[in-house]
Short mmCIF file of C-alpha atoms and ligand atoms in Angstrom, two decimals:
data_model
loop_
_atom_site.label_atom_id
_atom_site.label_comp_id
_atom_site.label_asym_id
_atom_site.label_seq_id
_atom_site.Cartn_x
_atom_site.Cartn_y
_atom_site.Cartn_z
CA UNK A 1 -0.01 -0.01 -0.01
CA UNK A 2 1.30 3.44 -0.89
CA UNK A 3 1.26 5.74 2.07
CA UNK A 4 4.03 8.02 1.01
CA UNK A 5 2.73 11.47 0.35
CA UNK A 6 5.71 13.44 -0.72
CA UNK A 7 9.08 11.71 -1.11
CA UNK A 8 12.38 13.52 -0.99
CA UNK A 9 15.65 11.83 -1.54
CA UNK A 10 18.66 11.50 0.61
CA UNK A 11 20.77 8.48 1.52
CA UNK A 12 20.11 6.73 4.78
CA UNK A 13 22.93 6.28 7.27
CA UNK A 14 21.55 5.41 10.66
CA UNK A 15 23.21 3.74 13.57
CA UNK A 16 22.47 3.52 17.22
CA UNK A 17 19.04 4.09 18.63
CA UNK A 18 18.14 7.66 19.40
CA UNK A 19 15.12 7.81 21.64
CA UNK A 20 15.04 11.50 21.18
CA UNK A 21 13.55 12.13 24.60
CA UNK A 22 12.89 15.73 25.28
CA UNK A 23 12.81 17.12 28.81
CA UNK A 24 12.59 20.21 30.88
CA UNK A 25 16.02 21.11 32.27
CA UNK A 26 14.78 21.25 35.82
CA UNK A 27 13.28 17.80 35.80
CA UNK A 28 15.66 15.00 34.86
CA UNK A 29 16.75 13.96 38.38
CA UNK A 30 13.26 13.62 39.74
CA UNK A 31 12.16 11.95 36.59
CA UNK A 32 15.01 9.44 36.79
CA UNK A 33 13.98 8.53 40.33
CA UNK A 34 10.48 7.79 39.32
CA UNK A 35 10.99 5.71 36.25
CA UNK A 36 10.40 2.02 35.95
CA UNK A 37 13.29 -0.39 35.82
CA UNK A 38 12.74 -0.92 32.12
CA UNK A 39 12.79 2.77 31.47
CA UNK A 40 15.92 3.18 33.55
CA UNK A 41 17.65 0.42 31.52
CA UNK A 42 16.60 2.30 28.45
CA UNK A 43 17.87 5.50 29.95
CA UNK A 44 21.33 4.01 30.36
CA UNK A 45 21.26 2.87 26.73
CA UNK A 46 20.08 6.41 25.79
CA UNK A 47 22.99 8.12 27.56
CA UNK A 48 25.38 6.10 25.45
CA UNK A 49 23.55 6.49 22.18
CA UNK A 50 21.14 9.29 21.99
CA UNK A 51 21.40 12.92 21.19
CA UNK A 52 19.34 14.08 24.10
CA UNK A 53 20.02 11.17 26.46
CA UNK A 54 17.41 12.09 29.08
CA UNK A 55 14.19 10.58 30.24
CA UNK A 56 10.93 12.51 30.12
CA UNK A 57 9.45 13.04 33.58
CA UNK A 58 6.39 11.07 34.46
CA UNK A 59 3.19 12.75 33.62
CA UNK A 60 1.37 12.85 36.90
CA UNK A 61 4.18 14.94 38.33
CA UNK A 62 4.08 17.23 35.45
CA UNK A 63 0.35 17.53 35.73
CA UNK A 64 0.70 18.56 39.31
CA UNK A 65 3.37 21.10 38.61
CA UNK A 66 1.04 22.11 35.73
CA UNK A 67 2.93 23.99 33.05
CA UNK A 68 6.34 22.67 32.20
CA UNK A 69 8.47 23.75 29.33
CA UNK A 70 10.01 20.69 27.77
CA UNK A 71 12.72 20.23 25.19
CA UNK A 72 15.42 22.56 26.46
CA UNK A 73 18.74 20.91 25.57
CA UNK A 74 21.52 20.55 28.13
CA UNK A 75 24.74 22.50 27.29
CA UNK A 76 26.45 19.36 26.08
CA UNK A 77 23.53 18.66 23.78
CA UNK A 78 23.58 22.19 22.45
CA UNK A 79 27.15 21.62 21.18
CA UNK A 80 25.87 18.48 19.45
CA UNK A 81 23.03 20.40 17.98
CA UNK A 82 25.27 23.12 16.76
CA UNK A 83 27.60 20.59 15.32
CA UNK A 84 24.94 19.13 13.12
CA UNK A 85 23.30 22.39 12.16
CA UNK A 86 23.93 22.27 8.47
CA UNK A 87 22.89 21.64 5.81
CA UNK A 88 19.26 22.69 6.20
CA UNK A 89 17.62 22.78 9.62
CA UNK A 90 20.29 20.80 11.33
CA UNK A 91 20.50 17.78 9.12
CA UNK A 92 23.37 15.88 7.63
CA UNK A 93 23.24 15.01 3.94
CA UNK A 94 22.41 11.41 4.85
CA UNK A 95 19.48 12.30 6.94
CA UNK A 96 16.04 11.39 5.70
CA UNK A 97 13.15 12.74 7.74
CA UNK A 98 9.78 11.06 8.04
CA UNK A 99 6.59 12.18 9.77
CA UNK A 100 4.06 9.59 10.82
CA UNK A 101 0.53 10.87 11.28
CA UNK A 102 -1.47 8.66 13.56
CA UNK A 103 -5.18 8.43 13.19
CA UNK A 104 -8.10 6.10 13.80
CA UNK A 105 -9.20 5.26 10.34
CA UNK A 106 -12.75 4.74 9.16
CA UNK A 107 -14.71 2.45 6.79
CA UNK A 108 -14.50 3.71 3.24
CA UNK A 109 -17.59 1.70 2.10
CA UNK A 110 -20.48 0.09 3.85
CA UNK A 111 -18.87 -3.31 3.38
CA UNK A 112 -15.91 -2.11 5.46
CA UNK A 113 -18.06 -1.30 8.46
CA UNK A 114 -18.16 -4.67 10.24
CA UNK A 115 -14.46 -5.43 9.66
CA UNK A 116 -13.54 -1.93 10.75
CA UNK A 117 -15.58 -2.37 13.97
CA UNK A 118 -14.01 -5.80 14.46
CA UNK A 119 -10.54 -4.24 14.36
CA UNK A 120 -11.64 -1.59 16.79
CA UNK A 121 -13.18 -3.89 19.32
CA UNK A 122 -10.32 -6.40 19.02
CA UNK A 123 -7.99 -3.67 20.32
CA UNK A 124 -7.13 -4.39 23.99
CA UNK A 125 -6.92 -0.62 24.52
CA UNK A 126 -10.61 -0.26 23.56
CA UNK A 127 -11.89 -3.30 25.45
CA UNK A 128 -9.60 -4.27 28.33
CA UNK A 129 -10.25 -7.72 29.42
CA UNK A 130 -8.75 -9.35 32.57
CA UNK A 131 -5.65 -11.49 31.93
CA UNK A 132 -7.39 -14.87 32.23
CA UNK A 133 -9.97 -14.22 29.51
CA UNK A 134 -8.00 -12.24 26.96
CA UNK A 135 -8.28 -15.13 24.58
CA UNK A 136 -11.95 -14.32 24.25
CA UNK A 137 -11.32 -10.96 22.71
CA UNK A 138 -11.33 -11.83 18.94
CA UNK A 139 -14.60 -13.73 19.30
CA UNK A 140 -16.14 -11.02 21.52
CA UNK A 141 -15.00 -8.46 18.92
CA UNK A 142 -16.63 -10.42 16.23
CA UNK A 143 -19.92 -10.67 18.17
CA UNK A 144 -20.01 -6.98 19.17
CA UNK A 145 -19.01 -5.80 15.71
CA UNK A 146 -21.64 -7.95 14.06
CA UNK A 147 -24.31 -6.65 16.42
CA UNK A 148 -23.29 -3.02 16.05
CA UNK A 149 -22.67 -3.02 12.31
CA UNK A 150 -26.27 -2.44 11.13
CA UNK A 151 -26.62 0.70 13.33
CA UNK A 152 -23.17 1.99 12.31
CA UNK A 153 -23.93 1.30 8.60
CA UNK A 154 -27.01 3.40 8.91
CA UNK A 155 -24.83 6.25 10.17
CA UNK A 156 -22.22 5.87 7.48
CA UNK A 157 -24.90 5.57 4.82
CA UNK A 158 -26.38 8.86 5.90
CA UNK A 159 -23.05 10.61 5.45
CA UNK A 160 -22.49 9.35 1.89
CA UNK A 161 -21.63 5.67 2.40
CA UNK A 162 -18.32 5.83 4.13
CA UNK A 163 -15.99 7.80 6.37
CA UNK A 164 -14.30 10.87 5.01
CA UNK A 165 -11.33 10.32 7.33
CA UNK A 166 -8.83 8.80 4.97
CA UNK A 167 -9.32 11.55 2.34
CA UNK A 168 -9.00 14.37 4.89
CA UNK A 169 -5.99 12.86 6.64
CA UNK A 170 -4.22 12.43 3.32
CA UNK A 171 -4.95 16.06 2.49
CA UNK A 172 -3.51 17.08 5.87
CA UNK A 173 -0.44 14.93 5.20
CA UNK A 174 0.04 16.74 1.84
CA UNK A 175 -0.42 20.12 3.35
CA UNK A 176 2.15 19.36 6.14
CA UNK A 177 4.63 18.06 3.60
CA UNK A 178 4.23 21.28 1.57
CA UNK A 179 4.73 23.40 4.64
CA UNK A 180 7.85 21.48 5.72
CA UNK A 181 9.24 21.74 2.24
CA UNK A 182 8.50 25.47 2.17
CA UNK A 183 10.44 25.82 5.53
CA UNK A 184 13.49 24.04 4.12
CA UNK A 185 12.84 20.71 5.76
CA UNK A 186 11.67 18.18 3.15
CA UNK A 187 10.07 15.13 4.71
CA UNK A 188 8.10 12.04 3.77
CA UNK A 189 4.70 12.25 5.47
CA UNK A 190 2.99 8.95 6.17
CA UNK A 191 -0.62 8.23 7.25
CA UNK A 192 -0.86 5.47 9.80
CA UNK A 193 -4.44 4.42 10.65
CA UNK A 194 -5.15 2.22 13.69
CA UNK A 195 -8.25 0.33 12.53
CA UNK A 196 -8.55 0.80 8.73
CA UNK A 197 -6.50 1.57 5.64
CA UNK A 198 -3.84 2.69 5.30
CA UNK A 199 -2.90 0.56 8.29
CA UNK A 200 -0.11 1.49 10.65
CA UNK A 201 1.74 -1.74 9.85
CA UNK A 202 1.85 -0.76 6.21
CA UNK A 203 2.92 2.79 6.84
CA UNK A 204 5.80 1.52 8.96
CA UNK A 205 6.79 -0.87 6.16
CA UNK A 206 6.94 2.14 3.86
CA UNK A 207 8.99 4.08 6.41
CA UNK A 208 11.45 1.17 6.38
CA UNK A 209 11.48 0.93 2.55
CA UNK A 210 12.15 4.63 2.30
CA UNK A 211 15.13 4.27 4.63
CA UNK A 212 13.87 7.12 6.86
CA UNK A 213 16.53 7.90 9.50
CA UNK A 214 14.56 10.24 11.76
CA UNK A 215 10.89 9.94 12.43
CA UNK A 216 8.53 12.36 14.12
CA UNK A 217 5.36 10.60 15.31
CA UNK A 218 2.38 12.88 15.47
CA UNK A 219 -1.00 11.58 16.65
CA UNK A 220 -3.77 13.60 15.02
CA UNK A 221 -5.58 13.81 18.33
CA UNK A 222 -5.01 17.17 20.12
CA UNK A 223 -5.42 15.56 23.53
CA UNK A 224 -3.76 12.35 24.62
CA UNK A 225 -5.81 9.29 25.50
CA UNK A 226 -4.63 5.80 26.16
CA UNK A 227 -7.55 4.63 23.96
CA UNK A 228 -6.38 6.63 20.91
CA UNK A 229 -2.80 7.92 20.74
CA UNK A 230 -1.81 5.36 23.41
CA UNK A 231 -3.21 2.48 21.41
CA UNK A 232 -1.43 3.53 18.26
CA UNK A 233 1.80 4.01 20.16
CA UNK A 234 1.46 0.54 21.69
CA UNK A 235 1.15 -0.90 18.22
CA UNK A 236 4.17 1.08 16.98
CA UNK A 237 6.19 -0.13 19.91
CA UNK A 238 5.37 -3.76 19.00
CA UNK A 239 6.45 -3.04 15.43
CA UNK A 240 9.70 -1.47 16.66
CA UNK A 241 10.38 -4.43 18.86
CA UNK A 242 9.63 -7.05 16.22
CA UNK A 243 11.11 -5.51 13.10
CA UNK A 244 14.91 -5.67 12.94
CA UNK A 245 14.85 -3.08 10.20
CA UNK A 246 13.11 -0.51 12.45
CA UNK A 247 14.67 -1.27 15.82
CA UNK A 248 17.26 1.44 15.44
CA UNK A 249 15.07 4.15 13.98
CA UNK A 250 15.53 7.47 15.73
CA UNK A 251 12.16 8.85 16.69
CA UNK A 252 10.28 11.44 18.67
CA UNK A 253 6.64 11.41 19.62
CA UNK A 254 4.58 14.59 20.02
CA UNK A 255 2.01 13.06 22.35
CA UNK A 256 -0.45 15.99 22.46
CA UNK A 257 -0.61 19.52 21.22
CA UNK A 258 -3.92 21.03 22.31
CA UNK A 259 -1.90 23.85 24.03
CA UNK A 260 -0.11 24.97 20.92
CA UNK A 261 -0.87 28.63 20.11
CA UNK A 262 -1.67 27.88 16.45
CA UNK A 263 -4.22 25.21 17.38
CA UNK A 264 -5.84 27.43 19.99
CA UNK A 265 -5.92 30.40 17.59
CA UNK A 266 -7.38 28.37 14.78
CA UNK A 267 -10.12 26.98 17.08
CA UNK A 268 -10.93 30.48 18.34
CA UNK A 269 -11.06 31.75 14.74
CA UNK A 270 -13.54 29.10 13.77
CA UNK A 271 -15.80 29.93 16.74
CA UNK A 272 -15.49 33.68 16.16
CA UNK A 273 -16.47 33.24 12.48
CA UNK A 274 -19.63 31.26 13.34
CA UNK A 275 -21.07 33.46 16.00
CA UNK A 276 -22.33 36.27 13.70
CA UNK A 277 -24.52 33.62 11.98
CA UNK A 278 -26.78 33.66 15.08
CA UNK A 279 -29.47 36.33 15.68
CA UNK A 280 -27.93 37.45 19.02
CA UNK A 281 -24.30 36.41 19.14
CA UNK A 282 -23.43 37.30 22.73
CA UNK A 283 -26.02 34.96 24.25
CA UNK A 284 -24.96 31.86 22.17
CA UNK A 285 -24.00 28.96 24.40
CA UNK A 286 -20.63 27.55 23.21
CA UNK A 287 -21.06 23.88 23.45
CA UNK A 288 -17.74 21.94 23.37
CA UNK A 289 -18.52 18.34 22.56
CA UNK A 290 -15.71 15.87 23.05
CA UNK A 291 -15.63 12.13 22.27
CA UNK A 292 -15.96 10.35 25.58
CA UNK A 293 -13.90 7.54 27.16
CA UNK A 294 -14.99 5.23 29.93
CA UNK A 295 -14.58 6.89 33.31
CA UNK A 296 -12.32 4.05 34.41
CA UNK A 297 -9.68 5.05 31.86
CA UNK A 298 -9.25 8.30 33.64
CA UNK A 299 -9.84 7.27 37.24
CA UNK A 300 -8.18 3.82 37.24
CA UNK A 301 -5.74 3.73 34.32
CA UNK A 302 -4.46 7.34 34.69
CA UNK A 303 -5.56 8.60 31.23
CA UNK A 304 -4.74 12.34 31.07
CA UNK A 305 -7.57 12.85 28.54
CA UNK A 306 -10.06 14.62 30.74
CA UNK A 307 -7.45 16.93 32.27
CA UNK A 308 -6.05 17.81 28.86
CA UNK A 309 -9.58 18.42 27.54
CA UNK A 310 -10.42 20.81 30.35
CA UNK A 311 -7.16 22.60 29.96
CA UNK A 312 -7.71 22.84 26.15
CA UNK A 313 -11.05 24.50 26.63
CA UNK A 314 -9.73 26.93 29.18
CA UNK A 315 -7.05 28.02 26.68
CA UNK A 316 -9.58 28.49 23.84
CA UNK A 317 -11.97 30.42 26.09
CA UNK A 318 -9.04 32.66 27.27
CA UNK A 319 -8.19 33.39 23.69
CA UNK A 320 -11.82 34.25 22.88
CA UNK A 321 -12.00 36.51 25.95
CA UNK A 322 -8.80 38.19 24.81
CA UNK A 323 -10.73 39.06 21.66
CA UNK A 324 -13.64 40.43 23.65
CA UNK A 325 -15.85 37.38 23.18
CA UNK A 326 -17.40 36.41 26.53
CA UNK A 327 -20.04 33.80 25.64
CA UNK A 328 -21.12 31.22 28.22
CA UNK A 329 -19.65 27.78 27.50
CA UNK A 330 -20.11 24.08 28.47
CA UNK A 331 -18.11 20.89 27.94
CA UNK A 332 -19.85 17.61 27.51
CA UNK A 333 -18.79 14.09 26.25
CA UNK A 334 -20.48 12.27 23.38
CA UNK A 335 -20.51 8.85 21.65
CA UNK A 336 -20.86 6.44 24.52
CA UNK A 337 -20.59 2.77 23.74
CA UNK A 338 -21.71 0.00 26.17
CA UNK A 339 -23.31 0.15 29.59
CA UNK A 340 -20.24 1.30 31.70
CA UNK A 341 -20.03 4.80 32.97
CA UNK A 342 -18.27 7.22 30.64
CA UNK A 343 -16.89 10.69 31.30
CA UNK A 344 -19.61 13.10 32.32
CA UNK A 345 -21.51 15.24 31.65
CA UNK A 346 -22.97 13.42 28.71
CA UNK A 347 -23.83 15.43 25.62
CA UNK A 348 -27.47 14.38 25.37
CA UNK A 349 -28.25 15.09 29.02
CA UNK A 350 -26.49 18.43 28.86
CA UNK A 351 -28.50 19.53 25.82
CA UNK A 352 -31.73 18.54 27.70
CA UNK A 353 -30.64 20.47 30.78
CA UNK A 354 -29.65 23.56 28.75
CA UNK A 355 -32.99 23.42 26.87
CA UNK A 356 -34.87 23.16 30.19
CA UNK A 357 -32.99 26.08 31.67
CA UNK A 358 -33.99 28.36 28.76
CA UNK A 359 -30.97 28.32 26.39
CA UNK A 360 -32.18 29.30 22.94
CA UNK A 361 -28.99 29.31 20.85
CA UNK A 362 -26.15 26.77 20.80
CA UNK A 363 -22.93 26.52 18.83
CA UNK A 364 -21.50 23.04 18.94
CA UNK A 365 -17.73 22.88 18.92
CA UNK A 366 -16.27 19.39 18.24
CA UNK A 367 -13.13 19.44 20.22
CA UNK A 368 -11.43 16.02 20.38
CA UNK A 369 -10.77 15.44 16.72
CA UNK A 370 -9.47 17.64 13.88
CA UNK A 371 -11.31 16.18 10.82
CA UNK A 372 -14.91 15.87 9.84
CA UNK A 373 -16.14 12.35 10.65
CA UNK A 374 -19.22 10.38 11.43
CA UNK A 375 -19.61 12.03 14.86
CA UNK A 376 -19.60 15.54 13.51
CA UNK A 377 -21.57 14.84 10.36
CA UNK A 378 -24.17 12.53 11.80
CA UNK A 379 -24.21 12.58 15.60
CA UNK A 380 -23.83 16.36 16.08
CA UNK A 381 -25.33 17.67 12.77
CA UNK A 382 -28.41 15.34 12.83
CA UNK A 383 -29.05 13.63 16.17
CA UNK A 384 -27.98 16.37 18.58
CA UNK A 385 -29.60 19.06 16.39
CA UNK A 386 -32.92 17.18 16.54
CA UNK A 387 -32.56 16.70 20.26
CA UNK A 388 -31.83 20.40 20.73
CA UNK A 389 -34.90 21.42 18.73
CA UNK A 390 -37.04 19.00 20.68
CA UNK A 391 -36.04 20.74 23.99
CA UNK A 392 -36.74 24.26 22.82
CA UNK A 393 -33.34 25.35 21.42
CA UNK A 394 -34.23 27.49 18.53
CA UNK A 395 -30.86 28.24 16.89
CA UNK A 396 -28.29 25.49 16.41
CA UNK A 397 -24.94 25.72 14.70
CA UNK A 398 -21.61 23.90 14.59
CA UNK A 399 -18.11 25.01 13.83
CA UNK A 400 -16.45 23.06 11.02
CA UNK A 401 -13.59 20.73 11.80
CA UNK A 402 -10.05 22.10 11.23
CA UNK A 403 -9.26 19.71 8.35
CA UNK A 404 -6.58 21.59 6.42
CA UNK A 405 -7.03 24.99 8.04
CA UNK A 406 -3.93 27.00 7.21
CA UNK A 407 -3.14 28.34 10.67
CA UNK A 408 -3.53 24.84 12.07
CA UNK A 409 -1.39 23.10 9.43
CA UNK A 410 1.36 25.73 9.73
CA UNK A 411 1.43 25.23 13.51
CA UNK A 412 1.54 21.44 13.24
CA UNK A 413 4.43 21.78 10.81
CA UNK A 414 6.25 24.04 13.32
CA UNK A 415 5.65 21.41 16.00
CA UNK A 416 7.26 18.82 13.74
CA UNK A 417 10.29 21.07 13.11
CA UNK A 418 10.64 21.75 16.83
CA UNK A 419 10.51 18.09 17.57
CA UNK A 420 13.15 17.12 15.10
CA UNK A 421 15.97 16.34 17.52
CA UNK A 422 18.69 18.02 15.40
CA UNK A 423 16.68 21.06 14.44
CA UNK A 424 17.73 24.43 15.78
CA UNK A 425 14.26 24.95 17.06
CA UNK A 426 14.91 22.37 19.64
CA UNK A 427 16.46 25.11 21.72
CA UNK A 428 12.92 26.51 22.14
CA UNK A 429 10.39 25.04 24.50
CA UNK A 430 8.62 22.36 22.35
CA UNK A 431 5.46 21.54 24.19
CA UNK A 432 3.87 22.93 27.27
CA UNK A 433 1.91 19.80 27.78
CA UNK A 434 0.55 17.55 30.50
CA UNK A 435 2.04 14.73 28.43
CA UNK A 436 5.60 15.58 27.63
CA UNK A 437 7.22 14.57 24.37
CA UNK A 438 9.32 11.42 24.42
CA UNK A 439 9.98 8.18 22.71
CA UNK A 440 7.34 5.49 22.33
CA UNK A 441 8.49 3.20 25.10
CA UNK A 442 8.94 5.96 27.67
CA UNK A 443 5.44 7.32 26.94
CA UNK A 444 3.86 3.98 27.34
CA UNK A 445 5.92 3.34 30.50
CA UNK A 446 4.79 6.66 31.89
CA UNK A 447 1.11 6.42 31.07
CA UNK A 448 0.06 2.87 30.80
CA UNK A 449 2.86 0.60 31.86
CA UNK A 450 0.61 -1.97 33.46
CA UNK A 451 -2.21 -1.79 30.85
CA UNK A 452 -4.58 -2.55 33.71
CA UNK A 453 -7.71 -4.49 32.97
CA UNK A 454 -10.66 -2.21 33.49
CA UNK A 455 -14.19 -3.02 34.43
CA UNK A 456 -16.04 -4.03 31.30
CA UNK A 457 -19.74 -4.35 30.61
CA UNK A 458 -19.65 -8.06 30.96
CA UNK A 459 -17.95 -7.95 34.31
CA UNK A 460 -20.38 -5.66 36.11
CA UNK A 461 -22.26 -8.42 37.84
CA UNK A 462 -20.84 -9.15 41.27
CA UNK A 463 -22.84 -12.12 42.49
CA UNK A 464 -21.36 -13.95 45.49
CA UNK A 465 -19.44 -12.86 48.56
CA UNK A 466 -15.81 -13.69 48.25
CA UNK A 467 -13.23 -12.29 45.86
CA UNK A 468 -12.77 -15.68 44.23
CA UNK A 469 -16.49 -16.30 43.90
CA UNK A 470 -16.80 -12.86 42.29
CA UNK A 471 -14.14 -13.74 39.84
CA UNK A 472 -15.83 -16.93 38.90
CA UNK A 473 -19.22 -15.31 38.78
CA UNK A 474 -17.77 -12.72 36.46
CA UNK A 475 -16.35 -15.40 34.20
CA UNK A 476 -19.65 -17.30 34.19
CA UNK A 477 -21.60 -14.10 33.47
CA UNK A 478 -19.19 -13.39 30.59
CA UNK A 479 -19.62 -16.85 29.23
CA UNK A 480 -23.40 -16.71 29.53
CA UNK A 481 -23.60 -13.30 27.81
CA UNK A 482 -21.18 -14.45 25.15
CA UNK A 483 -23.37 -17.45 24.27
CA UNK A 484 -26.49 -15.27 24.22
CA UNK A 485 -24.76 -12.74 22.00
CA UNK A 486 -23.74 -15.59 19.64
CA UNK A 487 -27.34 -16.72 19.46
CA UNK A 488 -28.42 -13.15 18.82
CA UNK A 489 -26.02 -12.79 15.97
CA UNK A 490 -27.13 -16.15 14.53
CA UNK A 491 -30.80 -15.32 14.84
CA UNK A 492 -30.76 -11.62 14.25
CA UNK A 493 -32.84 -11.07 17.48
CA UNK A 494 -30.97 -8.50 19.58
CA UNK A 495 -32.64 -7.65 22.87
CA UNK A 496 -29.42 -8.14 24.91
CA UNK A 497 -27.36 -6.24 22.45
CA UNK A 498 -29.73 -3.34 22.73
CA UNK A 499 -29.63 -3.53 26.48
CA UNK A 500 -25.82 -3.46 26.40
CA UNK A 501 -26.07 -0.38 24.19
CA UNK A 502 -23.88 -1.82 21.46
CA UNK A 503 -26.51 -2.16 18.77
C1 LIG B 1 -10.34 11.51 20.64
C2 LIG B 1 -11.23 10.85 20.00
C3 LIG B 1 -11.69 9.51 20.27
C4 LIG B 1 -11.70 8.76 21.43
C5 LIG B 1 -11.08 9.18 22.85
C6 LIG B 1 -12.30 7.50 21.21
C7 LIG B 1 -12.48 6.45 22.10
C8 LIG B 1 -13.33 5.39 21.92
N1 LIG B 1 -14.10 5.13 20.81
C9 LIG B 1 -14.82 3.93 21.01
C10 LIG B 1 -15.70 3.33 20.04
C11 LIG B 1 -15.94 3.79 18.73
N2 LIG B 1 -15.45 4.92 18.12
C12 LIG B 1 -15.92 4.96 16.84
C13 LIG B 1 -15.59 5.89 15.91
C14 LIG B 1 -14.79 6.99 16.13
N3 LIG B 1 -14.08 7.31 17.23
C15 LIG B 1 -13.36 8.47 17.07
C16 LIG B 1 -12.60 9.09 17.97
C17 LIG B 1 -12.35 8.66 19.30
N4 LIG B 1 -12.67 7.48 19.85
C18 LIG B 1 -13.67 8.86 15.69
C19 LIG B 1 -13.06 10.06 15.07
C20 LIG B 1 -14.52 7.96 15.14
C21 LIG B 1 -15.13 8.03 13.78
C22 LIG B 1 -14.35 7.43 12.63
C23 LIG B 1 -15.07 7.63 11.32
O1 LIG B 1 -15.33 6.59 10.69
O2 LIG B 1 -15.34 8.73 10.88
C24 LIG B 1 -16.75 3.82 16.55
C25 LIG B 1 -17.39 3.51 15.26
C26 LIG B 1 -18.49 4.32 14.86
C27 LIG B 1 -19.72 3.85 15.53
O3 LIG B 1 -20.12 2.71 15.33
O4 LIG B 1 -20.30 4.60 16.37
C28 LIG B 1 -16.85 3.09 17.79
C29 LIG B 1 -17.61 1.90 18.05
C30 LIG B 1 -14.44 3.45 22.27
C31 LIG B 1 -15.07 2.24 22.90
C32 LIG B 1 -13.56 4.35 22.78
C33 LIG B 1 -12.85 4.30 24.13
C34 LIG B 1 -12.59 3.26 24.89
FE1 FE2 B 2 -14.36 6.35 19.11
#
């Protein structure tokens, strides 16, 4: 599969793994103390081999100390950076730069819907099963995807028969490649989808074939979640570990970038442009709608998603207020799947509450994703609009997704340049993020080392009194539901599936 968007030639010469870990100058000692043994081992290896040679501090510490400027090189590193500062943005003639854009992927035709859903539910970062029953996941994924497919197909049919995600992401890749070229840093830009084509595995094959020597990994999710960016990084880590040809590839991950000025400005522009379309702009409720995650991801697995989301909205509102726009605003979470508790407040409940308390105008702002997709085009534009009308909201609007917005693409390209370990820009703070930049293994070690099993729909029933009885009851409940689901798929009668909220 061809994932290469814009190829520029230079000869590869890569040796020694560069984890390209970026860090705030004040943090490395504390960070070192808190790292896992595996990360420390890696740190030792980094010191011998890498350009930056430091480990990124764990996130929860950073979260507490809130804003941390990362990516300031140590004096010794600055020498190294200076030494490799030509030709062109700090690269040697042999350097070949790649940018890997991570995204979810979406079915391109209605026939793709069930296999796409199968890939999604087969992902242990989407459904986390306890150790003993992990083997059930492929079958469970097949059952759930078969039950959900008809409803999902209806949605994709209503937006033209497939997801626009591939087309938009490829346009973003082209736009980023053009920006990098214009700034004197040619790069191959690859699209790596998690659940549909072009698959991450194929993109990584292409990276290898192109003999890329330095790779910047950029998830196209502004906020980090272990269910999205984390899942893709986990897959890339597996590929790195298994593929001899990629083991030594120097790489940097930009884990999240919701706080970048270009992104915040572009979002504020979009909102500002939509407000005059309402009869009375100052009273319009700005309704930030984010894709949800199960609450347990945040509260039990340490997902920084909710915190980053709240921070993101604060920054956009500050930017709007700086422009004299002082509208009221709300954040809610959409797209729940299954009967477990997801992040609150839920979008549908919030719309009902706003309607009941007299809100007349609402501007929906999709905030967790930068491309148009089924949840903007169908869930927000159709379902939530209808719901809003039914509860007395008279004026409804939505800001478009960023897609290839110029301010946004320019800023992402700058982020890539800043992340390139040998670029001059590395002397500037790279990210002021709750999730600091780093290499794949360190990020996973920091965020999700244990990949803890989380409570799943099938394990909600706690019959019995002892821990062991509960375990067995859970397993029996799982087995029973599994058999019933199989029967439902076979017969097409789906009462349980409906009750579990997956159909
Ligand atoms: C930041 C964005 C997203 C998070 C977080 C996320 C978590 C998450 N999603 C599901 C289940 C589904 N997601 C589906 C589609 C979908 N999800 C996102 C983004 C996030 N998901 C996007 C952009 C899309 C749409 C892709 C497209 O085709 O346009 C779907 C399939 C659609 C449907 O049937 O509703 C499912 C299912 C879970 C369980 C989860 C966290 C654990
Ligand atoms: Fe999703």
